[in-house]
PDB file of C-alpha atoms in Angstrom:
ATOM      1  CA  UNK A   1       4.974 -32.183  16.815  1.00  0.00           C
ATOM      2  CA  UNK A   2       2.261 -31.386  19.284  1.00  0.00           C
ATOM      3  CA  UNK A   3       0.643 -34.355  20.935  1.00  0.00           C
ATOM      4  CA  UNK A   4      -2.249 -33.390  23.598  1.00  0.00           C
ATOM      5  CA  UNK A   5      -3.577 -36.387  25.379  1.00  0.00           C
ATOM      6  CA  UNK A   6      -6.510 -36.095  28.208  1.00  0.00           C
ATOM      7  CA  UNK A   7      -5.711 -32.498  29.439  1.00  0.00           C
ATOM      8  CA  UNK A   8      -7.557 -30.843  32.288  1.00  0.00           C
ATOM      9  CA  UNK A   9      -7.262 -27.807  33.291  1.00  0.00           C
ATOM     10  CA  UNK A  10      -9.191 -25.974  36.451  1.00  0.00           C
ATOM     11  CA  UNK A  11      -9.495 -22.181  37.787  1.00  0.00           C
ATOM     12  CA  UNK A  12     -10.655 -21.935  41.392  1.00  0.00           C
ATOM     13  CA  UNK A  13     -11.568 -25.542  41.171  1.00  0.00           C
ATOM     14  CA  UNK A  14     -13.910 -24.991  38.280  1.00  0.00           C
ATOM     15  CA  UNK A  15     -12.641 -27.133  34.813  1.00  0.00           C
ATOM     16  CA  UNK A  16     -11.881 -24.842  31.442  1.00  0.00           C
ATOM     17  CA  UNK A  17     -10.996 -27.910  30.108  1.00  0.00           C
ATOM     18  CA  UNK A  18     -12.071 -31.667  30.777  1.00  0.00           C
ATOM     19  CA  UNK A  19     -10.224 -34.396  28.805  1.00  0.00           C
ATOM     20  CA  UNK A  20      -8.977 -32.138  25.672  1.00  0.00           C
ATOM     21  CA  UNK A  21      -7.162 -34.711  23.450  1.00  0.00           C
ATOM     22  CA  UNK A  22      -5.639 -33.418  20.225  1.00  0.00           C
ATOM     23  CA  UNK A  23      -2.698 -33.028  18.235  1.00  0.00           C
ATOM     24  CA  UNK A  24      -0.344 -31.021  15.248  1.00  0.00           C
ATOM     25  CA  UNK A  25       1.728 -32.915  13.059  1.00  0.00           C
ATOM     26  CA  UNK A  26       5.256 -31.786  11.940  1.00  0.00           C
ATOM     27  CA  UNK A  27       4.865 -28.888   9.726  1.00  0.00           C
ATOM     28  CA  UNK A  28       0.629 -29.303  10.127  1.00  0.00           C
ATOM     29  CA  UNK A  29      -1.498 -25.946  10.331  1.00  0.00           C
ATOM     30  CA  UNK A  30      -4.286 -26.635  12.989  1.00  0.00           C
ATOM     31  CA  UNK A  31      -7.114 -24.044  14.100  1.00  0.00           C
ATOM     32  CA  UNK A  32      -9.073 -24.297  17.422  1.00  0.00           C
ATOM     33  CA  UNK A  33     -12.358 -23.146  17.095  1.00  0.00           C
ATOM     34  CA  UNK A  34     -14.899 -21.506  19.777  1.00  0.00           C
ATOM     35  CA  UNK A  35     -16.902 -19.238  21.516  1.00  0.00           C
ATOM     36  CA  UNK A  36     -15.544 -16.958  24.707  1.00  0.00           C
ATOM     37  CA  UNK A  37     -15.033 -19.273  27.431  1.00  0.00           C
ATOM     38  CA  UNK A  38     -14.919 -22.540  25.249  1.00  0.00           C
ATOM     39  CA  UNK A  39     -10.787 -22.905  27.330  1.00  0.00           C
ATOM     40  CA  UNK A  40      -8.960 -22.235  23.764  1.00  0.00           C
ATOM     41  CA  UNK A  41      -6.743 -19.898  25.376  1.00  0.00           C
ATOM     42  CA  UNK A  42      -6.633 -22.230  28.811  1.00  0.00           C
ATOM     43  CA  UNK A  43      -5.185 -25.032  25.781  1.00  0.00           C
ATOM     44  CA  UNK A  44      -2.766 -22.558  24.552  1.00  0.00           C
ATOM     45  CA  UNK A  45      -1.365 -21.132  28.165  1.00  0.00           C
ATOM     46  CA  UNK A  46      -1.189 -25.102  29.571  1.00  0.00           C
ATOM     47  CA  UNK A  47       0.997 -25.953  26.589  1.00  0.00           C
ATOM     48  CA  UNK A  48       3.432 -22.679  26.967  1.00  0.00           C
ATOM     49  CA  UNK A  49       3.655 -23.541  30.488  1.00  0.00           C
ATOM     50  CA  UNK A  50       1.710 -20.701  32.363  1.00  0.00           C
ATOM     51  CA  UNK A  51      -0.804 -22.758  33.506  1.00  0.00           C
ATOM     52  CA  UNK A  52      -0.513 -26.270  35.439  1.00  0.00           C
ATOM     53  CA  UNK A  53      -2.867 -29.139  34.521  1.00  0.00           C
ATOM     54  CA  UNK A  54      -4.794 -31.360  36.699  1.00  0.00           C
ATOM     55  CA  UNK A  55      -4.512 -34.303  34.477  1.00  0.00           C
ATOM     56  CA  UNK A  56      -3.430 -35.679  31.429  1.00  0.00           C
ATOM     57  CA  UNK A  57      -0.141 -35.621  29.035  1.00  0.00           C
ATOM     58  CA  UNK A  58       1.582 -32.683  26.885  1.00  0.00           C
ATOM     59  CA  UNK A  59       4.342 -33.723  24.396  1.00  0.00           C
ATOM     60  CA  UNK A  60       6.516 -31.904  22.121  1.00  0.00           C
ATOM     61  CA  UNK A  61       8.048 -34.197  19.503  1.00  0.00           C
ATOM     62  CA  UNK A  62       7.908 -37.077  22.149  1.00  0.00           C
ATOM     63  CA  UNK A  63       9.523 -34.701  25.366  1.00  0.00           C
ATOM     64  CA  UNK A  64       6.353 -34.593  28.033  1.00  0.00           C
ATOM     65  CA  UNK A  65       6.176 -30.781  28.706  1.00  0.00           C
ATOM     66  CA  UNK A  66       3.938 -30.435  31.401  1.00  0.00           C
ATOM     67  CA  UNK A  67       4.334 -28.605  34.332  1.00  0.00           C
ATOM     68  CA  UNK A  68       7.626 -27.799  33.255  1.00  0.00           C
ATOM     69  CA  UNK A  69       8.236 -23.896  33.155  1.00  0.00           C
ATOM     70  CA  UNK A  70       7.500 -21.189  30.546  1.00  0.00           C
ATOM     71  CA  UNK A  71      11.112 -20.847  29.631  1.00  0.00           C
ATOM     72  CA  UNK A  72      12.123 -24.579  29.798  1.00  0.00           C
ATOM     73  CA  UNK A  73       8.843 -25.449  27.060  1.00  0.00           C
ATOM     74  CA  UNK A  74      10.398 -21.930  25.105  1.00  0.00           C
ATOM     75  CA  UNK A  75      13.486 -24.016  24.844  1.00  0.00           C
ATOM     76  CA  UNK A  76      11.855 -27.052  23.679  1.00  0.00           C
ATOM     77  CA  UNK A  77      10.525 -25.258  20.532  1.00  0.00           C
ATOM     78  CA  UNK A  78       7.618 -24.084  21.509  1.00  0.00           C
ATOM     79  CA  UNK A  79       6.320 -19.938  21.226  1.00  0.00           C
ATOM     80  CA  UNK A  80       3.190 -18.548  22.192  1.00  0.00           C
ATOM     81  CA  UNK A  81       1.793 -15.333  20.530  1.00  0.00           C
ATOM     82  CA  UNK A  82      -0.648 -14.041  23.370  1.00  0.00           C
ATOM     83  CA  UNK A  83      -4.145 -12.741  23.095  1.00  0.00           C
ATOM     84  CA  UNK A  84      -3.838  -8.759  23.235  1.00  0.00           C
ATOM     85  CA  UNK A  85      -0.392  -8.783  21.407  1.00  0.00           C
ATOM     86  CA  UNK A  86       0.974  -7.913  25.163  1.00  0.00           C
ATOM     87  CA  UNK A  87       4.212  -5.705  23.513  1.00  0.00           C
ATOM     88  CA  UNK A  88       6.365  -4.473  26.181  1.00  0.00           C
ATOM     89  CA  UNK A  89       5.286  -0.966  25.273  1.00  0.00           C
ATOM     90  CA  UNK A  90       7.700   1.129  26.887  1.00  0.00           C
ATOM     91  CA  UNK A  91      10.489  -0.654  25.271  1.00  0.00           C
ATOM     92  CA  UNK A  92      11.589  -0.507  21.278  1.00  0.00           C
ATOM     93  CA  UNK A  93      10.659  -2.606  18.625  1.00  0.00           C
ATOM     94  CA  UNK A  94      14.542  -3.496  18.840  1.00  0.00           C
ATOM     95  CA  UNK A  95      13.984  -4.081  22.731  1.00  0.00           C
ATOM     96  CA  UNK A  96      10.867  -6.178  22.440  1.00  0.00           C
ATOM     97  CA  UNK A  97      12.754  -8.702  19.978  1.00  0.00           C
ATOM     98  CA  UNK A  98      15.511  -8.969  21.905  1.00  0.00           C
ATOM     99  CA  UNK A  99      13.492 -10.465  24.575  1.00  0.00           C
ATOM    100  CA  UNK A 100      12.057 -12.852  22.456  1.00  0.00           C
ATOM    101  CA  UNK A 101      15.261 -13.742  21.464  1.00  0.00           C
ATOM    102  CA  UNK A 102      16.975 -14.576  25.156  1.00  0.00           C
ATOM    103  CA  UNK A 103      17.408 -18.019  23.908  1.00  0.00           C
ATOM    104  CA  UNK A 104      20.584 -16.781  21.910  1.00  0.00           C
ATOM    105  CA  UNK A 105      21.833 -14.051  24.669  1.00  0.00           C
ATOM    106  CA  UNK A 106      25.271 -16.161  24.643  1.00  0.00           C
ATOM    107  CA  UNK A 107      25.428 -17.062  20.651  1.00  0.00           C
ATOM    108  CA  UNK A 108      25.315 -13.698  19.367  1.00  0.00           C
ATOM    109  CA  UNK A 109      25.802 -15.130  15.789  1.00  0.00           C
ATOM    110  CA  UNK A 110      22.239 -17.044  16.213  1.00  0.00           C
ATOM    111  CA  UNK A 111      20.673 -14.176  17.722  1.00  0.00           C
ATOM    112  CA  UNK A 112      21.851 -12.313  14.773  1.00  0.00           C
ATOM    113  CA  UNK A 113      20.631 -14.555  12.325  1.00  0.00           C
ATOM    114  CA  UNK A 114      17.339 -14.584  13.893  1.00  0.00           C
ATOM    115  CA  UNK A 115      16.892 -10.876  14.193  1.00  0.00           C
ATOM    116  CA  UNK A 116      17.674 -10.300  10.327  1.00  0.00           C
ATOM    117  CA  UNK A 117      15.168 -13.393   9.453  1.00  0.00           C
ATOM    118  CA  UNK A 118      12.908 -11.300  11.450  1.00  0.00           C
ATOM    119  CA  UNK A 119      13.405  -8.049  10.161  1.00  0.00           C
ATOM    120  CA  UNK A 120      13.292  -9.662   6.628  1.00  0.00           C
ATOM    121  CA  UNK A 121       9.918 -11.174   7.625  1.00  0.00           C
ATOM    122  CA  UNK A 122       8.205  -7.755   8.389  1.00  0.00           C
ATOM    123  CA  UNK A 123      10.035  -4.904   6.616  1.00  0.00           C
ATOM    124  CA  UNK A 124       8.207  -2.236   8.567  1.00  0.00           C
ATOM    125  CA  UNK A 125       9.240  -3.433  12.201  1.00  0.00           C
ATOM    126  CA  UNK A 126      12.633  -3.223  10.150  1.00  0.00           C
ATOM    127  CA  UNK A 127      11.781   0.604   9.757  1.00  0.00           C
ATOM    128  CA  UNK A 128      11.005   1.040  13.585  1.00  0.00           C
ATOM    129  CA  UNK A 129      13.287  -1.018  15.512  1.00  0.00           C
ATOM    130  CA  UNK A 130      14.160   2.220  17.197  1.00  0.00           C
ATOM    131  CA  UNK A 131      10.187   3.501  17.861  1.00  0.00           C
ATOM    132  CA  UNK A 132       8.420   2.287  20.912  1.00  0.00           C
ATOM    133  CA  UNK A 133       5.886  -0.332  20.778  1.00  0.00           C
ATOM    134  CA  UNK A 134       3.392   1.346  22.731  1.00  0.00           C
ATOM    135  CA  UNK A 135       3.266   4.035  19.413  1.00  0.00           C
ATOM    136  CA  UNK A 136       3.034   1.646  17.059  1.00  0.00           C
ATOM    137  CA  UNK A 137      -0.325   0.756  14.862  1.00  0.00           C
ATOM    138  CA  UNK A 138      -2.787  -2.786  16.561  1.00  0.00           C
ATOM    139  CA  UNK A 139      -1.417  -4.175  13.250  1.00  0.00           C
ATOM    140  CA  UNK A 140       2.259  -3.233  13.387  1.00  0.00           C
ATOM    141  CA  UNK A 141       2.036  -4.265  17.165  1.00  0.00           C
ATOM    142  CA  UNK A 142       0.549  -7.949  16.305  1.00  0.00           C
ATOM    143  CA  UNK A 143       3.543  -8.365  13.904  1.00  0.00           C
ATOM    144  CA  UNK A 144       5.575  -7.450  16.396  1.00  0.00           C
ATOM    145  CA  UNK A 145       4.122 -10.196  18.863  1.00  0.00           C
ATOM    146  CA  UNK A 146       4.776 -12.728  16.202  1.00  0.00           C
ATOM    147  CA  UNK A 147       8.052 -11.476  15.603  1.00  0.00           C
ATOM    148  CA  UNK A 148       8.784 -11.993  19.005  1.00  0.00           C
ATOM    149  CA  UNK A 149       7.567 -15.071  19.002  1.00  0.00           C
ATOM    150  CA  UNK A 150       9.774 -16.008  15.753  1.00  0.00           C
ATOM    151  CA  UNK A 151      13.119 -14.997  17.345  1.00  0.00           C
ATOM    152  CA  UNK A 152      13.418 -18.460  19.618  1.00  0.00           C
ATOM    153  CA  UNK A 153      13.311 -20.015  15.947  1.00  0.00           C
ATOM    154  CA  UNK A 154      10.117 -22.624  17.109  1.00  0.00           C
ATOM    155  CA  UNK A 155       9.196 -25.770  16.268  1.00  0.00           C
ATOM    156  CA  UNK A 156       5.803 -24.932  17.057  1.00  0.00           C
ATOM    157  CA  UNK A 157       4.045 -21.501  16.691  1.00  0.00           C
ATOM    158  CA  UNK A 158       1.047 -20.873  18.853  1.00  0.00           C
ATOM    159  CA  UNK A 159      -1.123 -17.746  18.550  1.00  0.00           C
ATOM    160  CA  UNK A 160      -4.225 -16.734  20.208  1.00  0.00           C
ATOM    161  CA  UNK A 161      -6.568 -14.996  18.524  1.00  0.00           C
ATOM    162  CA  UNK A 162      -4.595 -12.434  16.035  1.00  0.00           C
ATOM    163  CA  UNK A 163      -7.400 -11.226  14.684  1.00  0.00           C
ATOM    164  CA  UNK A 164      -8.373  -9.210  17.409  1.00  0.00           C
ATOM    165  CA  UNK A 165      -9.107  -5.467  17.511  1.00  0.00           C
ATOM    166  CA  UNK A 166      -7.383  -5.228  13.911  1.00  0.00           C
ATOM    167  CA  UNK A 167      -9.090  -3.856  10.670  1.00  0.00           C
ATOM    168  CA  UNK A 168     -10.486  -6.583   8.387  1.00  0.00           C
ATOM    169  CA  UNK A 169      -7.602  -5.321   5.696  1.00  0.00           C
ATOM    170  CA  UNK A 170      -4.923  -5.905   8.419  1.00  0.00           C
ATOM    171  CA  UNK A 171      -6.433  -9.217   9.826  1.00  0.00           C
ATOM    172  CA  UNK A 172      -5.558 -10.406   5.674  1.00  0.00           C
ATOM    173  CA  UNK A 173      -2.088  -9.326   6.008  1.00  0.00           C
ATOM    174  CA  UNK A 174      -1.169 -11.268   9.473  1.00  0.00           C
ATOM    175  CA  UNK A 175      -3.369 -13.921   8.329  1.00  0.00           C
ATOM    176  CA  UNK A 176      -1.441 -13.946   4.986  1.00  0.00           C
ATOM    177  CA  UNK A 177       2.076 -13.863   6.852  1.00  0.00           C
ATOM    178  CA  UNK A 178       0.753 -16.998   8.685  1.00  0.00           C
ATOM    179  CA  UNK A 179       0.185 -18.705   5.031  1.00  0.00           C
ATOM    180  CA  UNK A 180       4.077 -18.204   4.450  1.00  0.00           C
ATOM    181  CA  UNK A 181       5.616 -19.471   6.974  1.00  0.00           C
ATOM    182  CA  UNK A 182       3.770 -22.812   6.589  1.00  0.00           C
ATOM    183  CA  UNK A 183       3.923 -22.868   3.344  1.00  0.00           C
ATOM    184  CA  UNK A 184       7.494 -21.742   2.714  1.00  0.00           C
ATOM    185  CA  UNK A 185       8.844 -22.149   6.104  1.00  0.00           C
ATOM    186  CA  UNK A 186       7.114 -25.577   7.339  1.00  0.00           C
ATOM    187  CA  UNK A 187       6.463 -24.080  10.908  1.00  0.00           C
ATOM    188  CA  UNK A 188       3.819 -26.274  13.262  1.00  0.00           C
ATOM    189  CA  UNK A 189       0.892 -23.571  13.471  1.00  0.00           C
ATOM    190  CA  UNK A 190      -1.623 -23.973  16.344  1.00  0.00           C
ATOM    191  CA  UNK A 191      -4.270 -21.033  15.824  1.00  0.00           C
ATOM    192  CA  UNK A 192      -6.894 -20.353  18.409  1.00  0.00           C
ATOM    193  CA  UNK A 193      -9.152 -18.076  16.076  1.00  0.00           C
ATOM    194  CA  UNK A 194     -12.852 -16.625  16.157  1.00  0.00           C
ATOM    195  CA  UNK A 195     -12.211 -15.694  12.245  1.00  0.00           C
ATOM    196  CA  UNK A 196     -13.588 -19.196  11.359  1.00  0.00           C
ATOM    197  CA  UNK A 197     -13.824 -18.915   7.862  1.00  0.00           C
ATOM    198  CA  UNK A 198     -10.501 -17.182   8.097  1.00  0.00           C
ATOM    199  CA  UNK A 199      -8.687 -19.644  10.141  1.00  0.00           C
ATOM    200  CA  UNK A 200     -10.356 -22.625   8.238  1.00  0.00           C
ATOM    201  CA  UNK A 201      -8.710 -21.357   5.098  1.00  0.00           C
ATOM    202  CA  UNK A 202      -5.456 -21.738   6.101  1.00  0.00           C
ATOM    203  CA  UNK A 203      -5.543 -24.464   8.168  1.00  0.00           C
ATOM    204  CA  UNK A 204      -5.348 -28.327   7.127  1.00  0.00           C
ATOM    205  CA  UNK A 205      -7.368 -29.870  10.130  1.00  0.00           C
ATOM    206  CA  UNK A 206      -9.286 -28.391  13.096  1.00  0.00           C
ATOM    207  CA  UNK A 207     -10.918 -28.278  16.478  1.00  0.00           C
ATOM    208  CA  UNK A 208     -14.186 -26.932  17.914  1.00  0.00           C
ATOM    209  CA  UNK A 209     -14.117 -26.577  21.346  1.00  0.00           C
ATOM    210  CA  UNK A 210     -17.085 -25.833  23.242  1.00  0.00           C
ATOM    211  CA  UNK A 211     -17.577 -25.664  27.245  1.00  0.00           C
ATOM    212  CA  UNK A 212     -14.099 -26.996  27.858  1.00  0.00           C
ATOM    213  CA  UNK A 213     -14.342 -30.252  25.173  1.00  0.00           C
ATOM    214  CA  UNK A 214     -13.799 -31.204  21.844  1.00  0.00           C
ATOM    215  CA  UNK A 215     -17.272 -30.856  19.936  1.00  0.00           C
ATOM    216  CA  UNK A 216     -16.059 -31.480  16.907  1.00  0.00           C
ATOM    217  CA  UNK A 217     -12.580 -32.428  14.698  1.00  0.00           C
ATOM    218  CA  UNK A 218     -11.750 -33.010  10.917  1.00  0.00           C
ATOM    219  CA  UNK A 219     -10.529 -31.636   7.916  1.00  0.00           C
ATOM    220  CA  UNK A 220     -10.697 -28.250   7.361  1.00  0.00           C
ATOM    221  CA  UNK A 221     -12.610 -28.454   4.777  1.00  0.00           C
ATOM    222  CA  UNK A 222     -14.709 -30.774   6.788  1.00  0.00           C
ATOM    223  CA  UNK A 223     -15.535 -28.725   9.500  1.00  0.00           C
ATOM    224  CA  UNK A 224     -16.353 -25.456   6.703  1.00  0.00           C
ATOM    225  CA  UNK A 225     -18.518 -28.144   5.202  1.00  0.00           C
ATOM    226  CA  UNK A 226     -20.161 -29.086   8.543  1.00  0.00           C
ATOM    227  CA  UNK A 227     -23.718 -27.344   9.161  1.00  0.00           C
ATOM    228  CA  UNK A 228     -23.567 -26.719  12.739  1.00  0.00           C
ATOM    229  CA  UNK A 229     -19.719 -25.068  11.919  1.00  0.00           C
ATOM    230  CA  UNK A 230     -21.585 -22.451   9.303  1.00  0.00           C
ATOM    231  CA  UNK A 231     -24.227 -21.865  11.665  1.00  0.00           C
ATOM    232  CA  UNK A 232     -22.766 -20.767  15.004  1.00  0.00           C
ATOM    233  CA  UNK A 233     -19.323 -19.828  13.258  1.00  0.00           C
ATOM    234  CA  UNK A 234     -19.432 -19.012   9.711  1.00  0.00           C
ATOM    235  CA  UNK A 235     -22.415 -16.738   9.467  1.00  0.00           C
ATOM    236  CA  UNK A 236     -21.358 -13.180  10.355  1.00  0.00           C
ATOM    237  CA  UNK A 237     -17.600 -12.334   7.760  1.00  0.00           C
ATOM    238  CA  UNK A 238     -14.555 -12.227   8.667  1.00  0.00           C
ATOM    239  CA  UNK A 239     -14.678 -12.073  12.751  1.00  0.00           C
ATOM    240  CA  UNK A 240     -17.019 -14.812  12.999  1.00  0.00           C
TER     241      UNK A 240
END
C-alpha cells in the first residue's frame, strides 16, 4: 500500500529525516515510534503532501506521490488525521465532514454513502452534526478528525498522535475504533503514537524513529519484546 524508499526531508536546511525507508502492506496496521523531534510527523506531512522532500521515493500502491499536492495524494487514497485534531471549529460537525468529503462534491450519492458510514461509525457526531466543533469534548473532536479523514473513503489512514490531550478512558475508545476498522474494515493504518504499549497492541509491525532514522523495525511483538523499546518507551502507562 505504502512503500517509503530513502526519504529526506529538511527545515531551514536542517534534515528531520535522513534516508527513512519503510513500508505498510495492504490492509497492514503499522506504528511509528519516537520521542519529540524524532521527524514522525515530518514522515506523515511528506506522505500527505504538505511537505516536499529532498530525496528519495513515496508510492501509493505503485503511483510515486511525491511532491505531488495535498489534494492530488487525497485522491490517490491517502488521509491524514493531524496532530491537534485541527477541527474547523467555527463550522458544524455537519460542516467539518463535508470538507472531508470534497472528493464526492459532484456524486452526491457517494458523498451520501460516506456520510451515513460515518455517522454509523461514531453515533455521537451523529447526535451533533448540527453543534460546532469548537464546543465539542478533545474526545468527540478527535473522532471528528478521523471522521473527516474517513469521508474520502482511503486506502490508507494516517494519524498523528491521537492520543494527545485525551483522558486515558477516551484514548481506549479512539484506540479501540482504530482496532475496527482494521479488523472489520481492512483499512492501511499508519500510526505515529507516543502510547507505545498502546500503539504496539494494535499494530502488526513497527518503527522507532529516533533523530530523523530508523533505530529500530520488527514485529510488534518484537519491538514490545525488545529491551531498549521497554526502557525509553514502555515504562511510564498508557502515554509512554
Amino acid at each position: 500500500m505504502l512503500s517509503v524508499e530513502g526519504l529526506t526531508v529538511s527545515y531551514a536546511g536542517v534534515a528531520a529525516l535522513r534516508g527513512v525507508t519503510l513500508a505498510v502492506g495492504d490492509g497492514e496496521f503499522v506504528a511509528v515510534l519516537g520521542a519529540n523531534g524524532a521527524g514522525k510527523s515530518t514522515l506523515l506531512r511528506a506522505t500527505s503532501g504538505l511537505l516536499r522532500p529532498d530525496r528519495g521515493t513515496i508510492a501509493v500502491g505503485g503511483v510515486a506521490i511525491q511532491g505531488l499536492a495535498p489534494h492530488a495524494v487525497a485522491r490517490i487514497g491517502v488521509a491524514h488525521v493531524p496532530e491537534g485534531r485541527q477541527v474547523f471549529a467555527d463550522q458544524t460537525v455537519f460542516e467539518n465532514l463535508q470538507l472531508g468529503g470534497y472528493l464526492w462534491r459532484r456524486d452526491r450519492a457517494a458523498f451520501d454513502a460516506a456520510l451515513a458510514d460515518v455517522l454509523a461509525l461514531f453515533p455521537r457526531l451523529a447526535q451533533r452534526r448540527s453543534q460546532l466543533a469548537g464546543t465539542l469534548s478533545g474526545g468527540e473532536q478527535q473522532m471528528l478528525a478521523i471522521g473527516r479523514a474517513l469521508m474520502s473513503r482511503p486506502k490508507l489512514l494516517m494519524l498523528d498522535e491521537p492520543s494527545l490531550g485525551l483522558a486515558p478512558r477516551v484514548v481506549h475508545e479512539v484506540f479501540d475504533l482504530l482496532a475496527r476498522l482494521h479488523r472489520e474494515r481492512g483499512v492501511s493504518i499508519l500510526l505515529v503514537e507516543q502510547a507505545a504499549a498502546l500503539a504496539l497492541s494494535l499494530a502488526e509491525r513497527g518503527y522507532v524513529l529516533e533523530n530523523g532514522v530508523v533505530a529500530l523495525s520488527g514485529s510488534a511483538k518484537e519491538l514490545a519484546a525488545d529491551r531498549r523499546v521497554q526502557e525509553v518507551y514502555l515504562g511510564a502507562g498508557v502515554h509512554a
